[in-house]
Short mmCIF file of C-alpha atoms and ligand atoms in Angstrom, two decimals:
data_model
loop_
_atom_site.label_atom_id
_atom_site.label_comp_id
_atom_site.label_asym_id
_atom_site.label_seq_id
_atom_site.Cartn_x
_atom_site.Cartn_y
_atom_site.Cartn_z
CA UNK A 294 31.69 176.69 303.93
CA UNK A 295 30.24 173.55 301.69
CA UNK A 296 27.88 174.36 299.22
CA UNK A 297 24.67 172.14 298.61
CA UNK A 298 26.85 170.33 295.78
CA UNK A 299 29.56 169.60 298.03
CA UNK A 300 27.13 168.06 301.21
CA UNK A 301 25.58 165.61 298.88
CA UNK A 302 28.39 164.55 297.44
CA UNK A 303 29.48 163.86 300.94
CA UNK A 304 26.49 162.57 301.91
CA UNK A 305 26.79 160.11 298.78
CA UNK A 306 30.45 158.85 299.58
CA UNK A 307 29.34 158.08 303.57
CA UNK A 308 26.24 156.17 302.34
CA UNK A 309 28.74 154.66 299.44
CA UNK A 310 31.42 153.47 302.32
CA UNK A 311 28.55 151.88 304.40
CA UNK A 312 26.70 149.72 302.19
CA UNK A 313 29.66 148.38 301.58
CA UNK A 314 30.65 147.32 304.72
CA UNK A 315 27.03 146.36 305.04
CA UNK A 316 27.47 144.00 302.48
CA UNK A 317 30.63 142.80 303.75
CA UNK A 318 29.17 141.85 307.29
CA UNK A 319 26.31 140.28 305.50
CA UNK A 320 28.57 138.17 303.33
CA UNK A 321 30.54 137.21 306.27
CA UNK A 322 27.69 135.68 309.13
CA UNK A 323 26.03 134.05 306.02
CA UNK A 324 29.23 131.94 305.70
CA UNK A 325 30.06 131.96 309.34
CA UNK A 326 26.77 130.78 310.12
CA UNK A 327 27.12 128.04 307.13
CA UNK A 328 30.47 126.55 308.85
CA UNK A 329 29.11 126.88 312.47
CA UNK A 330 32.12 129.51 313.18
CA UNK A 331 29.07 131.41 315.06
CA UNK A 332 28.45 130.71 318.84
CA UNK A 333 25.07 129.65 319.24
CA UNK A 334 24.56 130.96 323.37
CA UNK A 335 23.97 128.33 325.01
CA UNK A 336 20.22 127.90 326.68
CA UNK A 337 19.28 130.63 324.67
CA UNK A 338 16.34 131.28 326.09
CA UNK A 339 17.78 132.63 329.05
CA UNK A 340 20.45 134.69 327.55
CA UNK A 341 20.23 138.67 326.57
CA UNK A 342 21.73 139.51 322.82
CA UNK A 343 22.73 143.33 322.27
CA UNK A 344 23.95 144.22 319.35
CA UNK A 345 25.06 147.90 317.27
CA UNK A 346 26.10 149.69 314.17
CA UNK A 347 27.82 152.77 315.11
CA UNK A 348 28.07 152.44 318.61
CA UNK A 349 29.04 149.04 320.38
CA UNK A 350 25.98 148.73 322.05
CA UNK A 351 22.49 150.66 320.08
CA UNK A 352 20.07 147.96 321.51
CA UNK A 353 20.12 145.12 324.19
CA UNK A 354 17.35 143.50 326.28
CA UNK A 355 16.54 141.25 323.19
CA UNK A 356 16.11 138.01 323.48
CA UNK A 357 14.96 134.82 321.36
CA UNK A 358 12.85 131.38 321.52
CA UNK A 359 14.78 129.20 319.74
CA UNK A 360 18.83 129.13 318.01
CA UNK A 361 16.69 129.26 314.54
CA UNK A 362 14.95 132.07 315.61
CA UNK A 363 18.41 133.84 316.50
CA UNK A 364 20.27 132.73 313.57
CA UNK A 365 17.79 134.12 311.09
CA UNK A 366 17.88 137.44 312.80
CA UNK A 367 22.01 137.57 312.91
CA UNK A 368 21.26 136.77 308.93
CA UNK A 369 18.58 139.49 308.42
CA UNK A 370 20.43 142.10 310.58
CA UNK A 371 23.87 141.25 309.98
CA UNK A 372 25.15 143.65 313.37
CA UNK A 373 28.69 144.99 313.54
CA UNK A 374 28.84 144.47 317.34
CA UNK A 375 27.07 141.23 318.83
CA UNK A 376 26.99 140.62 322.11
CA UNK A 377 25.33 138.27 324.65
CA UNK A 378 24.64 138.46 327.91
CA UNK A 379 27.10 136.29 330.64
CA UNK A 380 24.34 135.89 332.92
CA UNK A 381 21.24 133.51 332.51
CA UNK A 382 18.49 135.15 333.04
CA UNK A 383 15.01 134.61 334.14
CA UNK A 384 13.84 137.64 331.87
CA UNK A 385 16.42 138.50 329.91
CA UNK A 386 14.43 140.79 327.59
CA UNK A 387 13.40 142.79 330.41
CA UNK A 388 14.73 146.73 330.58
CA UNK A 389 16.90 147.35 333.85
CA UNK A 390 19.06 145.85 336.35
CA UNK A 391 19.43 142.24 337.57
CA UNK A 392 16.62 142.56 339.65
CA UNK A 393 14.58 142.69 336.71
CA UNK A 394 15.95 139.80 334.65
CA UNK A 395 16.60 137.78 337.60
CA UNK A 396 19.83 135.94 337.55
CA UNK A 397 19.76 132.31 337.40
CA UNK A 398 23.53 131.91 336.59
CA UNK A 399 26.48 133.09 335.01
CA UNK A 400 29.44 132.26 333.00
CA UNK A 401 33.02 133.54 334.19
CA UNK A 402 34.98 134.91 332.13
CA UNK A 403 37.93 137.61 332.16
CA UNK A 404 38.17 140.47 329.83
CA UNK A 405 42.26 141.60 328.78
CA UNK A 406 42.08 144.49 327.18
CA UNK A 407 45.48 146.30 326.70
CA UNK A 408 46.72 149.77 325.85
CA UNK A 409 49.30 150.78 323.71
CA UNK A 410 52.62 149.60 324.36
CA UNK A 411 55.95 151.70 324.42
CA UNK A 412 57.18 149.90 320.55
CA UNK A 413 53.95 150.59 319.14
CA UNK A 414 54.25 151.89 315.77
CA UNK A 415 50.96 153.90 315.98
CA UNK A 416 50.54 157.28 318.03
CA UNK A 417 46.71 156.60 317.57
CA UNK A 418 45.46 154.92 320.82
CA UNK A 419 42.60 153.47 318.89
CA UNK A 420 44.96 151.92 316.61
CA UNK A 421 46.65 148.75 316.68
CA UNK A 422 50.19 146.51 315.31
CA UNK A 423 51.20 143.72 316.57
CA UNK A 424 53.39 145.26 319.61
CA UNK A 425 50.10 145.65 321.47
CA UNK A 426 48.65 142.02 320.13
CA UNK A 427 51.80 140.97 321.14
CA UNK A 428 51.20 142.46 324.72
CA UNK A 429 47.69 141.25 325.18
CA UNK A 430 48.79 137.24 323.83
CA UNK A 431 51.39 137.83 326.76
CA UNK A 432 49.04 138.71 329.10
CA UNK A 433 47.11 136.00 328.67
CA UNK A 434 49.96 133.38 328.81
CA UNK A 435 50.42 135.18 332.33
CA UNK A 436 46.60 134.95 333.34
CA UNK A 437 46.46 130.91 332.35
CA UNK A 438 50.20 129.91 333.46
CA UNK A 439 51.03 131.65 336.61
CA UNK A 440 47.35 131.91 338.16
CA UNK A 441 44.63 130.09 336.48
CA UNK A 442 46.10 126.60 336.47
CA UNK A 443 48.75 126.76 339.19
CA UNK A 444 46.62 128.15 341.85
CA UNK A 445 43.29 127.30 340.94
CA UNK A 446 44.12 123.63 339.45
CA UNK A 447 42.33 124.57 336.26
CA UNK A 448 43.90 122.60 333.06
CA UNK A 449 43.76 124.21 329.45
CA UNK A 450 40.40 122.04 328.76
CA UNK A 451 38.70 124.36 331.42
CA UNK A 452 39.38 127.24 329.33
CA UNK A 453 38.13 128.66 326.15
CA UNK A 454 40.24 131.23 324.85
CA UNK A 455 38.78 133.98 322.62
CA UNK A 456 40.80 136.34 320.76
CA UNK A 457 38.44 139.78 321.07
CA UNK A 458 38.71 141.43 317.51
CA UNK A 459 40.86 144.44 319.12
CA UNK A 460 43.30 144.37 321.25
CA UNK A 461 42.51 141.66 323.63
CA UNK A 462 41.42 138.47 324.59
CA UNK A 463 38.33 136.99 326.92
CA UNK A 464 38.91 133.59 328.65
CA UNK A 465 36.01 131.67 329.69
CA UNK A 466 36.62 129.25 332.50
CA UNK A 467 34.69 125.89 331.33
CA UNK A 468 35.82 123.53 334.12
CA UNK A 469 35.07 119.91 332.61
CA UNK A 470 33.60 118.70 335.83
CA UNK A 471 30.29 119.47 336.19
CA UNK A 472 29.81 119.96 339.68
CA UNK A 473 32.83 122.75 339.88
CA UNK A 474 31.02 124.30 337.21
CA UNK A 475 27.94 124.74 338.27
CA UNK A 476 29.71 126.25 341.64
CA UNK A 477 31.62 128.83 339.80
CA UNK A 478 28.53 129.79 337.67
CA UNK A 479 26.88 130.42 340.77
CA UNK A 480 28.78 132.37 342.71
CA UNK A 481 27.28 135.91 343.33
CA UNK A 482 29.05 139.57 342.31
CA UNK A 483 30.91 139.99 345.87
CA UNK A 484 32.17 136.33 344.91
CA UNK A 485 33.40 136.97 341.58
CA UNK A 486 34.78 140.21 343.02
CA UNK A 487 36.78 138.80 345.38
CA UNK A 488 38.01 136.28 343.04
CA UNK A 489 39.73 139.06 340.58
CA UNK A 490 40.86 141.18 343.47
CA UNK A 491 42.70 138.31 344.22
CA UNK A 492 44.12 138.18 340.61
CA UNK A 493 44.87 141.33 340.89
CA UNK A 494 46.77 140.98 344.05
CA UNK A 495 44.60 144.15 345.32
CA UNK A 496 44.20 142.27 349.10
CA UNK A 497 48.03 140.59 348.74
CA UNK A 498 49.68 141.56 352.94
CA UNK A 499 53.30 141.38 353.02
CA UNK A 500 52.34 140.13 356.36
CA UNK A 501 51.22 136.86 355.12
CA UNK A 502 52.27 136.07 351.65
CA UNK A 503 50.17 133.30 350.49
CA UNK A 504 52.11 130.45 348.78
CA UNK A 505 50.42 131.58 345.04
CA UNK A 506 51.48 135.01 345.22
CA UNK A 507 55.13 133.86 347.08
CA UNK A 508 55.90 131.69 344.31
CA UNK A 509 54.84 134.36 341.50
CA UNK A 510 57.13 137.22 343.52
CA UNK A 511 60.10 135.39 343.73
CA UNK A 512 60.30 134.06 340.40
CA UNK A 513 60.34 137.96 339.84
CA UNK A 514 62.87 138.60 342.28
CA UNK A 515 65.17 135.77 340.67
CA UNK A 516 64.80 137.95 337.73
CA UNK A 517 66.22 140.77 339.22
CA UNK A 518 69.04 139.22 340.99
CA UNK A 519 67.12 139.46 344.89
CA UNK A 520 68.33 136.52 346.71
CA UNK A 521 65.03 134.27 347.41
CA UNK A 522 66.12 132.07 350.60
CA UNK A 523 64.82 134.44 353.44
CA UNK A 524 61.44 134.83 351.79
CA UNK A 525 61.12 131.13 351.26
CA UNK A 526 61.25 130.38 354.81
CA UNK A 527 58.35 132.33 356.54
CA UNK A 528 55.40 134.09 354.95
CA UNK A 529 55.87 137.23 357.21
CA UNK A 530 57.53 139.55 353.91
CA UNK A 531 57.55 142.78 355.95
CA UNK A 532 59.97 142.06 359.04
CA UNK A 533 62.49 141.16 356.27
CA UNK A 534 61.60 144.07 353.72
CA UNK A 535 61.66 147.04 355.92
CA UNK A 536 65.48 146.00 357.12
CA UNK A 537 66.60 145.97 353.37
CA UNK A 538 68.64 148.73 351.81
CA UNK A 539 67.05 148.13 348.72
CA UNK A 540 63.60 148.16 350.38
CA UNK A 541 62.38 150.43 347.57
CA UNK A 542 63.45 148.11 344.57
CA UNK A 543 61.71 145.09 346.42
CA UNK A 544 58.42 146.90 346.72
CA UNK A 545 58.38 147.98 343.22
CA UNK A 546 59.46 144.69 341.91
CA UNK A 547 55.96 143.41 344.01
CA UNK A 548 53.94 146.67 342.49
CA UNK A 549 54.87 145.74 338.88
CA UNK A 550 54.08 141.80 339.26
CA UNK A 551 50.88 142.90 340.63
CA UNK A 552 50.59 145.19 337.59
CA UNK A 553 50.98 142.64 334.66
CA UNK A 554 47.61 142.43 333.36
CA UNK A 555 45.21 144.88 332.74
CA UNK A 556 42.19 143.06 333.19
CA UNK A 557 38.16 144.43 333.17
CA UNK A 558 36.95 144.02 336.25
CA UNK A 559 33.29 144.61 335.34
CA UNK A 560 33.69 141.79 332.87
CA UNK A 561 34.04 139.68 336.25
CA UNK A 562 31.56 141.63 338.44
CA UNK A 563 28.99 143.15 336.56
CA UNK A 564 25.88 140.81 336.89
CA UNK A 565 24.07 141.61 333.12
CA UNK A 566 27.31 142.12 331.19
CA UNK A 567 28.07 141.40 327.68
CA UNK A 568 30.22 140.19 325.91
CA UNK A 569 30.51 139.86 321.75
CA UNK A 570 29.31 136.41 320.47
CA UNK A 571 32.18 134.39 319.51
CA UNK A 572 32.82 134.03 315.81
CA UNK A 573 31.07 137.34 315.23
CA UNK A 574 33.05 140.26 314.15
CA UNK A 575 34.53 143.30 315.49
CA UNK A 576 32.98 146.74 314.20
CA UNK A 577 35.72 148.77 315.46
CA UNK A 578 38.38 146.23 313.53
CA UNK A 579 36.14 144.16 310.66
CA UNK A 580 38.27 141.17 312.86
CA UNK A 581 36.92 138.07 313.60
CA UNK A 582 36.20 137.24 317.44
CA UNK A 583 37.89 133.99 317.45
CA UNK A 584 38.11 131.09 319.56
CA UNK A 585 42.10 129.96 319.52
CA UNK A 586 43.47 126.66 321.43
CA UNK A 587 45.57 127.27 323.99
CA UNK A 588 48.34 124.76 321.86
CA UNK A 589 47.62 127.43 318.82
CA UNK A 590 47.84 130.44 320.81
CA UNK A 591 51.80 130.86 320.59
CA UNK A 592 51.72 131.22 316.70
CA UNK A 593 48.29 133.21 316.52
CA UNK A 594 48.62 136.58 314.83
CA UNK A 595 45.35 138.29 314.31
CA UNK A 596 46.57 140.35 311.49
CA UNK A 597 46.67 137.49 309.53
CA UNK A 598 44.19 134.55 311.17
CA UNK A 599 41.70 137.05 312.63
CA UNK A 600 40.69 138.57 308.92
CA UNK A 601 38.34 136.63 307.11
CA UNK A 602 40.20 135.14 303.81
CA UNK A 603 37.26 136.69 301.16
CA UNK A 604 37.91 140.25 302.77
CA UNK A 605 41.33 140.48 301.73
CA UNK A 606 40.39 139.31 298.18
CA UNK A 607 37.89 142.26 296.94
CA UNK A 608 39.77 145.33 296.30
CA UNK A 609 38.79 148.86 295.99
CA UNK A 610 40.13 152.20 294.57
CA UNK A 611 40.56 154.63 297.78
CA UNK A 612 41.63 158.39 298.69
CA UNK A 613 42.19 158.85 302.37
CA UNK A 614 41.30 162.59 303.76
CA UNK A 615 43.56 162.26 306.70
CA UNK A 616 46.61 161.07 308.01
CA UNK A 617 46.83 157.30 309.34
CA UNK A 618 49.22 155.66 311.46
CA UNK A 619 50.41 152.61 309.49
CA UNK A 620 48.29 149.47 309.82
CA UNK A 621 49.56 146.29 308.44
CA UNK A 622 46.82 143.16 307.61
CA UNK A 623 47.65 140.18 305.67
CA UNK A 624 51.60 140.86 305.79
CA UNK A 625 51.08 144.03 303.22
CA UNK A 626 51.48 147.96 305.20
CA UNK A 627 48.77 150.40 304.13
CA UNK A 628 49.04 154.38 305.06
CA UNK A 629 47.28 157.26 303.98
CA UNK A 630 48.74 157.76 300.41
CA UNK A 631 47.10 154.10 299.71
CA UNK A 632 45.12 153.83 297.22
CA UNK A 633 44.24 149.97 296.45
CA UNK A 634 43.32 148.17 299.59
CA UNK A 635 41.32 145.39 300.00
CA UNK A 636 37.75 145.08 301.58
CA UNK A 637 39.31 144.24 305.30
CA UNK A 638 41.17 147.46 305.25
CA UNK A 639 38.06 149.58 304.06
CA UNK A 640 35.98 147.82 307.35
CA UNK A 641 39.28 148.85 309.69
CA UNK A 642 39.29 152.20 308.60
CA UNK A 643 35.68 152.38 308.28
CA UNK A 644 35.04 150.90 312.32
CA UNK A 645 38.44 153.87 313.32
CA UNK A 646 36.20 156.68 311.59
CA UNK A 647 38.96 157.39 309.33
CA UNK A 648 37.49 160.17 306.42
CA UNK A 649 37.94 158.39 302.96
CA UNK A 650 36.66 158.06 299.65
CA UNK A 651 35.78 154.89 297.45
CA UNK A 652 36.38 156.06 294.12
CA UNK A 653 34.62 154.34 290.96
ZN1 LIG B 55 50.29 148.83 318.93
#
């Protein structure tokens, strides 16, 4: 049992950890804001901003007048989630569904999200390294190359690419002409559904393979050494499957090229999601949620070009309670016997709950 003595003093070193990350946060959107890293929604009006502390999402249904009016409320409130709405809304500060806000339009965008991968150095699922970074850039390559802009003609100027601040990445489909844009934003939830199912190969018949999915197959089978001729010439897959001997590698070559990417489907279908405001910063990470070029993305690392540059310059004097899984930011390994760490480790272990101490 804790004495009185002993709760206070606890009570003192939890308040102690979050001012500082307070400050932190605070010190960061006044600079983002300063160098325009912060998305300004556009049409404002007609977007919903949700933001939190301790959970991802304490508040939503807010919405504001004018970008100034926004801005100085990011400044004053300094959130360690932020998150708008996809949809434009009619009402967006309204309380329920999207019969309430009435939906006037909404941006597309997939959410990757990935788990830990088998080389992962952490057994912490919340954690992260740059296996499972590694994994999500992947996915995305996959998402962009072998669907986006092969079957749906998009180039890499209709995309924006947004690393998340975890372990993921949201792509935004921009198309540069106008009119295809305004037809995608339109398109209702059984639309957009329809659209990732088809992503997700979910309504693929071996019946009738489509040319998209044929081509993305067989460059799998080539991988694997299936000869490719038979199932170039008709689109009828089954008839020549079910007479194969190796019938059951086939059909889990198809299953796993179905399986590549673990998207969120809601981020597709849900008509009054969020997502976080771009250039704002992740609470569970301290990371920044960063726009990258598709050119850049190949060299991004978000250890290193997520963090922002002043965190990694303030140090502190810490005891960890508990044992971590290693984390690496900045190049430099940190584990529970650390004791100097910078301030972008203290808002990492801070956002993962981790029990710690700053000492004077
Ligand atoms: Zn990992």
């Amino acid at each position: 049992m804790m004495n009185k003595l002993q709760e206070k003093q606890l009570d003192e070193n939890k308040n102690k950890i979050l001012d500082e990350v307070k400050k932190h946060y605070k010190e960061y959107f006044i600079y983002a804001i300063k160098r325009k890293w912060l998305e300004i929604p556009d049409d404002i009006r007609h977007k919903e901003i949700g933001f939190g502390y301790l959970k991802k999402v304490d508040n939503r249904n807010i919405s504001f007048d004018s970008e100034k009016e926004y801005l100085k409320w990011v400044l004053e409130n300094a959130p360690f989630h932020l998150y708008k709405s996809l949809s434009y809304m009619e009402h967006p500060d309204s309380i329920g569904g999207a019969s309430q806000k009435k939906i006037l339009k909404r941006e597309m965008a997939f959410d990757i999200d990935v788990h830990r991968v088998k080389k992962c150095t952490h057994k912490d699922d919340g954690w992260i390294c740059k296996y499972c970074l590694e994994e999500a850039k992947n996915q995305t390559f996959i998402l962009i190359d072998e669907f986006l802009m092969p079957d749906f003609g998009l180039s890499k100027n209709d995309l924006k690419i947004v690393y998340s601040g975890n372990r993921g990445y949201h792509i935004y489909l921009k198309p540069q002409d106008e009119e295809i844009k305004n037809t995608i934003e339109r398109w209702d939830r059984y639309q957009r559904r329809y659209f990732i199912e088809y992503i997700l190969g979910k309504n693929l018949n071996l019946n009738y393979v489509g040319s998209g999915w044929g081509k993305r197959i067989l460059k799998q089978f080539e991988k694997n050494k299936i000869g490719v001729k038979q199932f170039e010439k008709t689109s009828n897959w089954k008839s020549i499957i079910d007479k194969k001997k190796n019938k059951d590698k086939i059909l889990s070559i198809i299953e796993n090229t179905k399986n590549r990417l673990e998207l969120d489907e809601k981020v597709m279908e849900d008509d009054i999601r969020l997502l976080r405001v771009i250039g704002s910063l992740h609470g569970y990470t301290g990371f920044i949620v960063k726009e990258i070029k598709y050119n850049s993305l190949e060299y991004f690392n978000p250890l290193n070009h997520a963090v922002f540059s002043k965190f990694n310059k303030e140090y502190y004097t810490i005891k960890i309670n508990q044992k971590i899984d290693l984390l690496s930011i900045n190049d430099k390994t940190y584990n529970s016997k650390s004791k100097e760490v910078p301030a972008s480790v203290i808002l990492f272990l801070f956002g993962h709950g981790v029990d710690f101490e700053i000492l004077d």
